[in-house]
mmCIF file of C-alpha atoms and ligand atoms in Angstrom:
data_model
loop_
_atom_site.group_PDB
_atom_site.id
_atom_site.type_symbol
_atom_site.label_atom_id
_atom_site.label_comp_id
_atom_site.label_asym_id
_atom_site.label_seq_id
_atom_site.Cartn_x
_atom_site.Cartn_y
_atom_site.Cartn_z
ATOM 1 C CA MET A 71 6.180 10.951 43.224
ATOM 2 C CA LYS A 72 5.042 13.666 39.923
ATOM 3 C CA LYS A 73 1.690 13.376 39.441
ATOM 4 C CA LYS A 74 1.161 14.461 35.736
ATOM 5 C CA VAL A 75 3.503 14.161 32.173
ATOM 6 C CA LYS A 76 3.629 14.531 28.991
ATOM 7 C CA ILE A 77 5.740 12.599 26.934
ATOM 8 C CA SER A 78 5.866 12.070 23.123
ATOM 9 C CA ALA A 79 8.153 9.915 20.797
ATOM 10 C CA PRO A 80 8.674 10.363 17.115
ATOM 11 C CA GLY A 81 7.146 7.938 13.864
ATOM 12 C CA LYS A 82 9.383 6.322 11.609
ATOM 13 C CA LEU A 83 9.979 5.453 7.679
ATOM 14 C CA MET A 84 12.089 1.786 7.546
ATOM 15 C CA LEU A 85 14.974 2.926 4.905
ATOM 16 C CA PHE A 86 16.034 -0.866 4.209
ATOM 17 C CA GLY A 87 15.772 -3.955 5.701
ATOM 18 C CA GLU A 88 11.420 -4.574 5.917
ATOM 19 C CA HIS A 89 10.856 -8.076 6.200
ATOM 20 C CA ALA A 90 14.358 -9.739 6.338
ATOM 21 C CA VAL A 91 14.940 -8.345 10.348
ATOM 22 C CA VAL A 92 11.833 -10.512 11.243
ATOM 23 C CA TYR A 93 14.626 -12.817 10.432
ATOM 24 C CA GLY A 94 17.772 -11.633 12.389
ATOM 25 C CA LYS A 95 18.203 -9.558 9.341
ATOM 26 C CA PRO A 96 19.497 -6.231 10.121
ATOM 27 C CA CYS A 97 16.807 -2.835 8.799
ATOM 28 C CA ILE A 98 17.403 1.163 8.485
ATOM 29 C CA VAL A 99 15.272 3.076 10.065
ATOM 30 C CA THR A 100 14.610 7.309 10.592
ATOM 31 C CA ALA A 101 12.106 8.871 13.458
ATOM 32 C CA VAL A 102 10.598 11.318 11.900
ATOM 33 C CA ASP A 103 8.820 14.303 12.652
ATOM 34 C CA GLU A 104 5.555 13.238 13.638
ATOM 35 C CA ARG A 105 4.634 12.637 16.917
ATOM 36 C CA MET A 106 3.090 11.152 19.584
ATOM 37 C CA LYS A 107 1.844 12.438 22.353
ATOM 38 C CA VAL A 108 1.307 10.423 25.971
ATOM 39 C CA SER A 109 0.185 12.439 29.285
ATOM 40 C CA VAL A 110 0.042 10.758 31.995
ATOM 41 C CA GLU A 111 -2.020 11.740 35.714
ATOM 42 C CA ALA A 112 -1.952 9.913 38.851
ATOM 43 C CA THR A 113 -5.595 9.520 40.030
ATOM 44 C CA ASP A 114 -6.743 7.655 43.072
ATOM 45 C CA GLY A 115 -8.729 4.787 42.757
ATOM 46 C CA ASN A 116 -8.751 2.210 40.970
ATOM 47 C CA LEU A 117 -9.485 3.417 37.067
ATOM 48 C CA LEU A 118 -7.566 3.969 34.046
ATOM 49 C CA THR A 119 -10.068 6.333 31.863
ATOM 50 C CA LEU A 120 -8.209 6.794 28.845
ATOM 51 C CA ASN A 121 -9.411 10.313 26.294
ATOM 52 C CA ALA A 122 -6.987 8.914 22.762
ATOM 53 C CA PRO A 123 -9.724 9.857 20.315
ATOM 54 C CA ASP A 124 -7.059 9.284 17.351
ATOM 55 C CA LEU A 125 -7.095 5.768 18.797
ATOM 56 C CA ILE A 126 -10.960 6.428 18.473
ATOM 57 C CA ALA A 127 -11.550 5.790 22.119
ATOM 58 C CA SER A 128 -12.863 9.086 24.151
ATOM 59 C CA ASP A 129 -13.325 8.505 28.575
ATOM 60 C CA TYR A 130 -12.310 4.887 27.739
ATOM 61 C CA VAL A 131 -12.939 3.686 31.373
ATOM 62 C CA GLU A 132 -10.649 0.126 32.317
ATOM 63 C CA LYS A 133 -10.662 -1.312 36.322
ATOM 64 C CA ILE A 134 -6.206 -1.675 36.678
ATOM 65 C CA ASP A 135 -7.432 -5.339 37.815
ATOM 66 C CA LYS A 136 -8.707 -6.236 34.890
ATOM 67 C CA LEU A 137 -5.695 -4.822 31.784
ATOM 68 C CA GLY A 138 -4.839 -5.801 28.968
ATOM 69 C CA ASP A 139 -8.080 -8.131 28.826
ATOM 70 C CA GLU A 140 -8.686 -9.439 25.475
ATOM 71 C CA SER A 141 -11.172 -8.065 24.536
ATOM 72 C CA VAL A 142 -10.028 -4.844 25.095
ATOM 73 C CA PRO A 143 -10.077 -2.827 21.784
ATOM 74 C CA LYS A 144 -6.739 -2.912 19.989
ATOM 75 C CA GLU A 145 -6.146 0.314 19.024
ATOM 76 C CA VAL A 146 -6.581 0.732 23.024
ATOM 77 C CA ARG A 147 -4.857 -2.796 24.031
ATOM 78 C CA PHE A 148 -1.289 -1.059 23.701
ATOM 79 C CA VAL A 149 -2.318 1.458 26.162
ATOM 80 C CA SER A 150 -3.612 -0.653 28.709
ATOM 81 C CA LYS A 151 -1.196 -2.849 28.454
ATOM 82 C CA ALA A 152 1.616 -1.347 28.324
ATOM 83 C CA VAL A 153 0.024 0.508 31.793
ATOM 84 C CA LYS A 154 0.106 -3.645 32.370
ATOM 85 C CA ASN A 155 3.756 -4.240 31.688
ATOM 86 C CA PHE A 156 4.761 -1.119 34.040
ATOM 87 C CA PHE A 157 2.682 -2.150 36.813
ATOM 88 C CA ASP A 158 3.457 -5.782 36.843
ATOM 89 C CA SER A 159 7.203 -5.195 36.163
ATOM 90 C CA ARG A 160 7.502 -2.927 39.216
ATOM 91 C CA GLY A 161 4.877 -4.063 41.372
ATOM 92 C CA LEU A 162 2.409 -1.036 41.224
ATOM 93 C CA LYS A 163 -0.767 -0.590 41.687
ATOM 94 C CA SER A 164 -2.154 3.703 40.761
ATOM 95 C CA GLY A 165 -5.660 5.458 39.099
ATOM 96 C CA LEU A 166 -4.745 6.479 36.370
ATOM 97 C CA LYS A 167 -5.841 9.461 33.599
ATOM 98 C CA ILE A 168 -4.393 9.219 30.479
ATOM 99 C CA GLU A 169 -4.687 11.098 27.946
ATOM 100 C CA THR A 170 -3.532 10.753 23.158
ATOM 101 C CA LYS A 171 -3.173 12.951 21.017
ATOM 102 C CA SER A 172 -1.637 11.942 17.409
ATOM 103 C CA ASP A 173 0.752 14.373 15.059
ATOM 104 C CA PHE A 174 -0.662 11.774 12.443
ATOM 105 C CA SER A 175 -3.115 10.019 11.212
ATOM 106 C CA SER A 176 -2.296 6.029 12.220
ATOM 107 C CA LYS A 177 -3.260 4.729 8.647
ATOM 108 C CA PHE A 178 -0.464 5.710 7.243
ATOM 109 C CA GLY A 179 1.402 3.224 8.792
ATOM 110 C CA PHE A 180 3.874 5.437 11.143
ATOM 111 C CA GLY A 181 4.285 3.267 13.932
ATOM 112 C CA SER A 182 1.462 4.909 16.062
ATOM 113 C CA SER A 183 1.298 1.635 18.194
ATOM 114 C CA SER A 184 5.003 2.261 19.120
ATOM 115 C CA ALA A 185 4.665 5.154 20.049
ATOM 116 C CA VAL A 186 2.087 5.582 21.996
ATOM 117 C CA THR A 187 3.265 2.646 23.614
ATOM 118 C CA VAL A 188 7.130 3.670 24.462
ATOM 119 C CA ALA A 189 5.685 7.037 25.638
ATOM 120 C CA THR A 190 3.640 5.702 27.672
ATOM 121 C CA ILE A 191 5.534 3.064 29.481
ATOM 122 C CA LYS A 192 8.679 6.032 29.429
ATOM 123 C CA ALA A 193 5.763 9.225 30.883
ATOM 124 C CA LEU A 194 4.824 5.571 33.492
ATOM 125 C CA SER A 195 7.990 6.131 34.383
ATOM 126 C CA GLU A 196 8.504 9.677 35.290
ATOM 127 C CA ILE A 197 5.851 9.773 37.816
ATOM 128 C CA PHE A 198 6.403 6.525 39.591
ATOM 129 C CA ASP A 199 10.361 8.021 39.679
ATOM 130 C CA CYS A 200 11.601 5.005 37.846
ATOM 131 C CA ASN A 201 14.546 6.679 35.890
ATOM 132 C CA LEU A 202 14.491 2.959 33.370
ATOM 133 C CA ASP A 203 16.907 3.281 30.852
ATOM 134 C CA ASN A 204 16.980 3.007 27.109
ATOM 135 C CA ARG A 205 17.452 -0.244 27.219
ATOM 136 C CA GLU A 206 14.477 -1.675 30.052
ATOM 137 C CA LEU A 207 12.027 1.296 28.223
ATOM 138 C CA PHE A 208 13.147 -0.480 24.912
ATOM 139 C CA GLU A 209 12.761 -4.519 27.075
ATOM 140 C CA LEU A 210 9.269 -3.484 28.099
ATOM 141 C CA SER A 211 7.499 -1.959 25.081
ATOM 142 C CA TYR A 212 8.960 -4.933 22.874
ATOM 143 C CA LYS A 213 6.870 -7.527 25.130
ATOM 144 C CA THR A 214 3.494 -4.849 25.211
ATOM 145 C CA ILE A 215 4.144 -5.121 21.151
ATOM 146 C CA LEU A 216 4.318 -9.434 21.319
ATOM 147 C CA ASP A 217 1.175 -8.993 23.790
ATOM 148 C CA VAL A 218 0.329 -7.335 21.398
ATOM 149 C CA GLN A 219 0.319 -7.523 18.160
ATOM 150 C CA GLY A 220 2.669 -10.732 18.470
ATOM 151 C CA VAL A 221 5.003 -10.302 15.359
ATOM 152 C CA GLY A 222 7.299 -8.014 14.939
ATOM 153 C CA SER A 223 10.872 -7.609 15.377
ATOM 154 C CA GLY A 224 10.787 -4.624 17.343
ATOM 155 C CA PHE A 225 12.228 -1.539 15.116
ATOM 156 C CA ASP A 226 9.773 0.177 15.346
ATOM 157 C CA VAL A 227 10.050 0.570 19.297
ATOM 158 C CA ALA A 228 13.476 0.734 19.379
ATOM 159 C CA VAL A 229 13.165 4.011 16.325
ATOM 160 C CA ALA A 230 9.907 5.562 18.783
ATOM 161 C CA ILE A 231 12.874 5.392 21.984
ATOM 162 C CA TRP A 232 16.021 6.727 20.244
ATOM 163 C CA GLY A 233 15.313 8.433 17.619
ATOM 164 C CA GLU A 234 17.361 9.692 14.922
ATOM 165 C CA MET A 235 18.425 7.182 12.770
ATOM 166 C CA ILE A 236 18.855 3.370 13.445
ATOM 167 C CA TYR A 237 20.409 0.495 12.508
ATOM 168 C CA PHE A 238 19.176 -2.048 13.842
ATOM 169 C CA VAL A 239 18.910 -5.894 13.828
ATOM 170 C CA THR A 240 15.821 -8.279 15.025
ATOM 171 C CA LYS A 241 14.637 -7.428 19.101
ATOM 172 C CA GLY A 242 17.270 -5.065 19.029
ATOM 173 C CA LYS A 243 20.303 -6.863 19.157
ATOM 174 C CA LYS A 244 22.348 -4.272 17.556
ATOM 175 C CA ILE A 245 20.511 -0.660 18.546
ATOM 176 C CA GLU A 246 23.685 1.079 16.789
ATOM 177 C CA LYS A 247 23.304 5.135 15.514
ATOM 178 C CA ILE A 248 23.981 6.264 12.397
ATOM 179 C CA ASP A 249 24.954 9.787 11.708
ATOM 180 C CA SER A 250 24.045 11.342 8.843
ATOM 181 C CA PRO A 251 22.563 15.040 8.249
ATOM 182 C CA GLU A 252 18.410 15.312 7.333
ATOM 183 C CA LEU A 253 17.347 13.017 4.061
ATOM 184 C CA PRO A 254 15.474 14.428 0.964
ATOM 185 C CA LEU A 255 12.838 12.470 0.881
ATOM 186 C CA VAL A 256 9.850 12.414 -0.725
ATOM 187 C CA VAL A 257 6.772 9.848 0.733
ATOM 188 C CA GLY A 258 3.981 8.794 -1.304
ATOM 189 C CA TYR A 259 0.951 7.245 0.488
ATOM 190 C CA THR A 260 -1.227 4.368 -1.326
ATOM 191 C CA GLY A 261 -4.769 5.817 0.715
ATOM 192 C CA ILE A 262 -4.978 1.968 2.063
ATOM 193 C CA LYS A 263 -3.881 0.466 4.569
ATOM 194 C CA ALA A 264 -1.799 -2.372 4.810
ATOM 195 C CA ASP A 265 -2.359 -5.964 7.571
ATOM 196 C CA THR A 266 1.711 -5.607 8.507
ATOM 197 C CA PRO A 267 1.164 -9.187 10.827
ATOM 198 C CA MET A 268 -1.012 -10.785 7.639
ATOM 199 C CA LEU A 269 1.864 -8.977 5.318
ATOM 200 C CA ILE A 270 4.654 -11.481 7.371
ATOM 201 C CA SER A 271 2.177 -14.662 7.412
ATOM 202 C CA GLU A 272 2.734 -14.784 4.299
ATOM 203 C CA VAL A 273 6.469 -13.782 3.731
ATOM 204 C CA ASN A 274 6.020 -16.665 6.273
ATOM 205 C CA LYS A 275 4.708 -18.833 3.194
ATOM 206 C CA LEU A 276 6.463 -18.338 1.266
ATOM 207 C CA LEU A 277 9.789 -19.004 2.961
ATOM 208 C CA ASN A 278 7.939 -22.173 4.042
ATOM 209 C CA LYS A 279 7.662 -23.179 0.424
ATOM 210 C CA ASP A 280 11.320 -23.030 -0.291
ATOM 211 C CA LYS A 281 13.441 -21.947 2.463
ATOM 212 C CA LYS A 282 16.456 -22.237 0.036
ATOM 213 C CA ARG A 283 15.182 -19.133 -2.356
ATOM 214 C CA VAL A 284 13.797 -16.959 0.981
ATOM 215 C CA PHE A 285 17.355 -16.845 2.331
ATOM 216 C CA GLY A 286 18.454 -16.179 0.074
ATOM 217 C CA ILE A 287 16.684 -12.822 -0.513
ATOM 218 C CA PHE A 288 17.290 -12.023 2.874
ATOM 219 C CA ASP A 289 20.609 -12.930 2.661
ATOM 220 C CA SER A 290 20.564 -10.384 0.161
ATOM 221 C CA ILE A 291 18.749 -7.733 1.890
ATOM 222 C CA GLU A 292 20.913 -7.963 4.924
ATOM 223 C CA LYS A 293 24.404 -6.714 1.754
ATOM 224 C CA ILE A 294 22.438 -3.396 0.753
ATOM 225 C CA VAL A 295 21.617 -2.665 4.169
ATOM 226 C CA ASN A 296 25.244 -3.040 5.475
ATOM 227 C CA GLU A 297 26.655 -1.817 2.317
ATOM 228 C CA ALA A 298 23.239 1.710 2.497
ATOM 229 C CA ARG A 299 24.778 2.247 5.649
ATOM 230 C CA GLN A 300 28.748 3.379 4.957
ATOM 231 C CA LEU A 301 27.126 4.692 1.428
ATOM 232 C CA PHE A 302 24.646 7.426 4.362
ATOM 233 C CA THR A 303 27.734 8.716 6.158
ATOM 234 C CA GLU A 304 29.256 8.842 3.480
ATOM 235 C CA ARG A 305 26.490 11.106 1.862
ATOM 236 C CA ASP A 306 25.937 8.885 -1.501
ATOM 237 C CA TYR A 307 22.966 9.592 -2.128
ATOM 238 C CA VAL A 308 22.903 8.504 -6.033
ATOM 239 C CA LYS A 309 24.343 5.428 -5.131
ATOM 240 C CA LEU A 310 21.441 5.067 -2.178
ATOM 241 C CA GLY A 311 18.793 5.665 -4.906
ATOM 242 C CA GLU A 312 20.629 2.765 -6.476
ATOM 243 C CA LEU A 313 20.112 0.640 -3.703
ATOM 244 C CA MET A 314 16.984 1.335 -2.691
ATOM 245 C CA ASN A 315 15.408 0.020 -6.353
ATOM 246 C CA GLU A 316 17.839 -3.019 -5.834
ATOM 247 C CA ASN A 317 16.240 -4.054 -1.690
ATOM 248 C CA GLN A 318 12.349 -2.506 -4.070
ATOM 249 C CA LYS A 319 12.814 -5.559 -6.638
ATOM 250 C CA LEU A 320 13.710 -8.268 -3.550
ATOM 251 C CA LEU A 321 10.341 -7.410 -1.911
ATOM 252 C CA ASP A 322 9.008 -7.660 -4.751
ATOM 253 C CA ALA A 323 10.321 -11.618 -5.492
ATOM 254 C CA LEU A 324 9.103 -11.475 -1.202
ATOM 255 C CA ASN A 325 5.634 -10.503 -3.603
ATOM 256 C CA VAL A 326 4.394 -7.933 -0.915
ATOM 257 C CA SER A 327 4.951 -4.788 -3.601
ATOM 258 C CA SER A 328 1.272 -3.644 -4.573
ATOM 259 C CA PRO A 329 0.509 -2.449 -8.045
ATOM 260 C CA GLU A 330 -0.066 1.040 -6.273
ATOM 261 C CA LEU A 331 2.525 0.719 -4.378
ATOM 262 C CA ASP A 332 4.184 -0.105 -7.895
ATOM 263 C CA LYS A 333 3.046 3.456 -10.054
ATOM 264 C CA LEU A 334 4.062 5.326 -6.747
ATOM 265 C CA ILE A 335 7.598 4.191 -7.474
ATOM 266 C CA GLU A 336 8.008 4.105 -10.546
ATOM 267 C CA SER A 337 6.496 7.877 -11.100
ATOM 268 C CA SER A 338 8.748 9.305 -8.692
ATOM 269 C CA LYS A 339 11.341 7.460 -10.553
ATOM 270 C CA LEU A 340 10.350 9.112 -14.112
ATOM 271 C CA ALA A 341 10.432 11.563 -13.222
ATOM 272 C CA GLY A 342 13.109 11.897 -11.618
ATOM 273 C CA ALA A 343 14.246 10.213 -8.221
ATOM 274 C CA TYR A 344 17.443 8.416 -7.176
ATOM 275 C CA GLY A 345 15.189 6.035 -6.488
ATOM 276 C CA ALA A 346 12.905 5.006 -4.534
ATOM 277 C CA LYS A 347 10.353 1.446 -2.179
ATOM 278 C CA LEU A 348 8.403 0.459 -0.465
ATOM 279 C CA SER A 349 8.800 1.669 2.848
ATOM 280 C CA GLY A 350 7.426 -1.356 5.818
ATOM 281 C CA ALA A 351 4.786 -4.438 5.218
ATOM 282 C CA GLY A 352 4.038 -2.948 1.785
ATOM 283 C CA GLY A 353 0.268 -4.068 0.664
ATOM 284 C CA GLY A 354 -0.331 -0.429 0.405
ATOM 285 C CA ASP A 355 0.432 2.203 3.895
ATOM 286 C CA CYS A 356 3.669 4.256 1.922
ATOM 287 C CA MET A 357 6.353 4.687 -0.707
ATOM 288 C CA VAL A 358 9.690 6.152 0.049
ATOM 289 C CA ALA A 359 11.639 8.214 -2.372
ATOM 290 C CA LEU A 360 15.680 9.339 -2.514
ATOM 291 C CA VAL A 361 15.448 12.981 -4.306
ATOM 292 C CA PRO A 362 17.870 15.277 -6.493
ATOM 293 C CA PRO A 363 17.177 18.349 -4.192
ATOM 294 C CA ASP A 364 15.680 20.227 -7.173
ATOM 295 C CA LYS A 365 12.854 17.916 -8.284
ATOM 296 C CA LYS A 366 11.576 17.427 -5.277
ATOM 297 C CA VAL A 367 9.162 19.402 -6.208
ATOM 298 C CA LYS A 368 8.761 16.652 -9.715
ATOM 299 C CA VAL A 369 8.560 14.058 -7.864
ATOM 300 C CA GLU A 370 5.990 15.294 -5.925
ATOM 301 C CA GLY A 371 3.811 16.370 -8.948
ATOM 302 C CA ALA A 372 4.242 12.730 -10.398
ATOM 303 C CA ILE A 373 3.271 10.393 -6.966
ATOM 304 C CA GLU A 374 -0.170 12.596 -6.639
ATOM 305 C CA GLU A 375 -0.751 12.877 -10.741
ATOM 306 C CA ALA A 376 -0.447 8.863 -9.993
ATOM 307 C CA GLY A 377 -3.057 9.277 -7.773
ATOM 308 C CA GLY A 378 -0.721 9.272 -4.309
ATOM 309 C CA THR A 379 -0.960 11.342 -1.028
ATOM 310 C CA VAL A 380 2.326 12.990 -0.530
ATOM 311 C CA ILE A 381 3.139 13.636 3.299
ATOM 312 C CA ASN A 382 5.340 15.810 4.338
ATOM 313 C CA VAL A 383 8.043 14.324 7.322
ATOM 314 C CA LYS A 384 11.368 15.044 7.920
ATOM 315 C CA SER A 385 13.756 12.355 9.346
ATOM 316 C CA ARG A 386 15.779 11.994 11.753
ATOM 317 C CA ALA A 387 13.350 13.597 14.942
ATOM 318 C CA GLN A 388 14.241 13.596 18.426
ATOM 319 C CA GLY A 389 13.212 10.279 19.738
ATOM 320 C CA ALA A 390 11.369 10.022 23.293
ATOM 321 C CA ARG A 391 11.081 12.541 25.126
ATOM 322 C CA ILE A 392 9.583 14.495 28.290
ATOM 323 C CA GLU A 393 7.461 17.630 27.128
ATOM 324 C CA LYS A 394 7.475 20.965 29.276
ATOM 325 C CA ASN A 395 3.924 22.423 28.121
ATOM 326 C CA ILE A 396 1.311 19.743 29.868
HETATM 327 O O1 PMV B 5 4.388 -2.343 8.612
HETATM 328 P P1 PMV B 5 4.947 -0.952 9.447
HETATM 329 O O2 PMV B 5 5.342 0.162 8.653
HETATM 330 O O3 PMV B 5 4.715 -1.883 10.483
HETATM 331 O O4 PMV B 5 6.935 -2.560 8.537
HETATM 332 C C1 PMV B 5 6.748 -3.640 9.859
HETATM 333 C C2 PMV B 5 8.307 -3.359 9.334
HETATM 334 C C3 PMV B 5 8.182 -5.771 9.084
HETATM 335 O O5 PMV B 5 9.701 -5.886 9.192
HETATM 336 C C4 PMV B 5 7.242 -6.278 7.794
HETATM 337 C C5 PMV B 5 7.950 -5.551 10.191
HETATM 338 C C6 PMV B 5 8.843 -5.985 11.878
HETATM 339 O O6 PMV B 5 7.873 -5.848 12.886
HETATM 340 O O7 PMV B 5 9.824 -5.109 11.448
#
């Protein structure tokens, strides 16, 4: 048994297929180089001590026997449930000291919940010499997300584990790497935090009102995702931009865009982006534009001018890994 381990996992940026991926369809997601770092130390006794300044919890203490209690603040619950699910699955128990440190603000919707969950479980697997493989890590982490949040396709968990860029089908039915170099992306934040479970529920209400139309939209999104997958390997950014615009129209038809997102998307296109769309659940959070390299600065300026904040991220970051400097 190791005494202390530090693991980092990347954040994510959805490129194509959001919402439809909740209903059995594929999506394409890239890992980004903003990372969540989690240090885990086995201690004597029966307490979990969590120091997570970015998750709004300093020296939070919980009894190991009571982990995952519903009354625990949501920000802490992912770590607490992750520990509980790991211990339950392996029949283990120990005192723990956990510290988390995030490169990115959790408000950006870059997947801090899935990254912290994956990093916590991978660190526990290292400490207790369990050698979980990626698939086992996915299953335990995804269960944890569902336990806390109730909904989600699992795409964010998969990309936090495998990293780079992946083609993902609901609940991890397919997780396949896409061969592509780093992408010429510009990301703009609207300043509004999105409520993912609420937006998923709104889309579900729409679906129940008109199944034929909404499943038709999901089918069209699936076609776009499959075409885009091929175009990434061919590096055809012009056509990928067009597909982003088409995907955005379909997301608009699902009522998940917002005036703020529309404004940033339109201004980036006017400034020369190949294409742009919202990224993630919608309602706020981020948009992403694919841009010719010589238009990058102009597109960034246009997004700022339209009231957005440009977030500098690199795509195709490495998946969850052990950090040497503890
Ligand atoms: O809000 P985000 O960035 O976690 O993205 C949600 C994407 C959805 O497809 C709407 C939900 C999901 O879990 O796939």
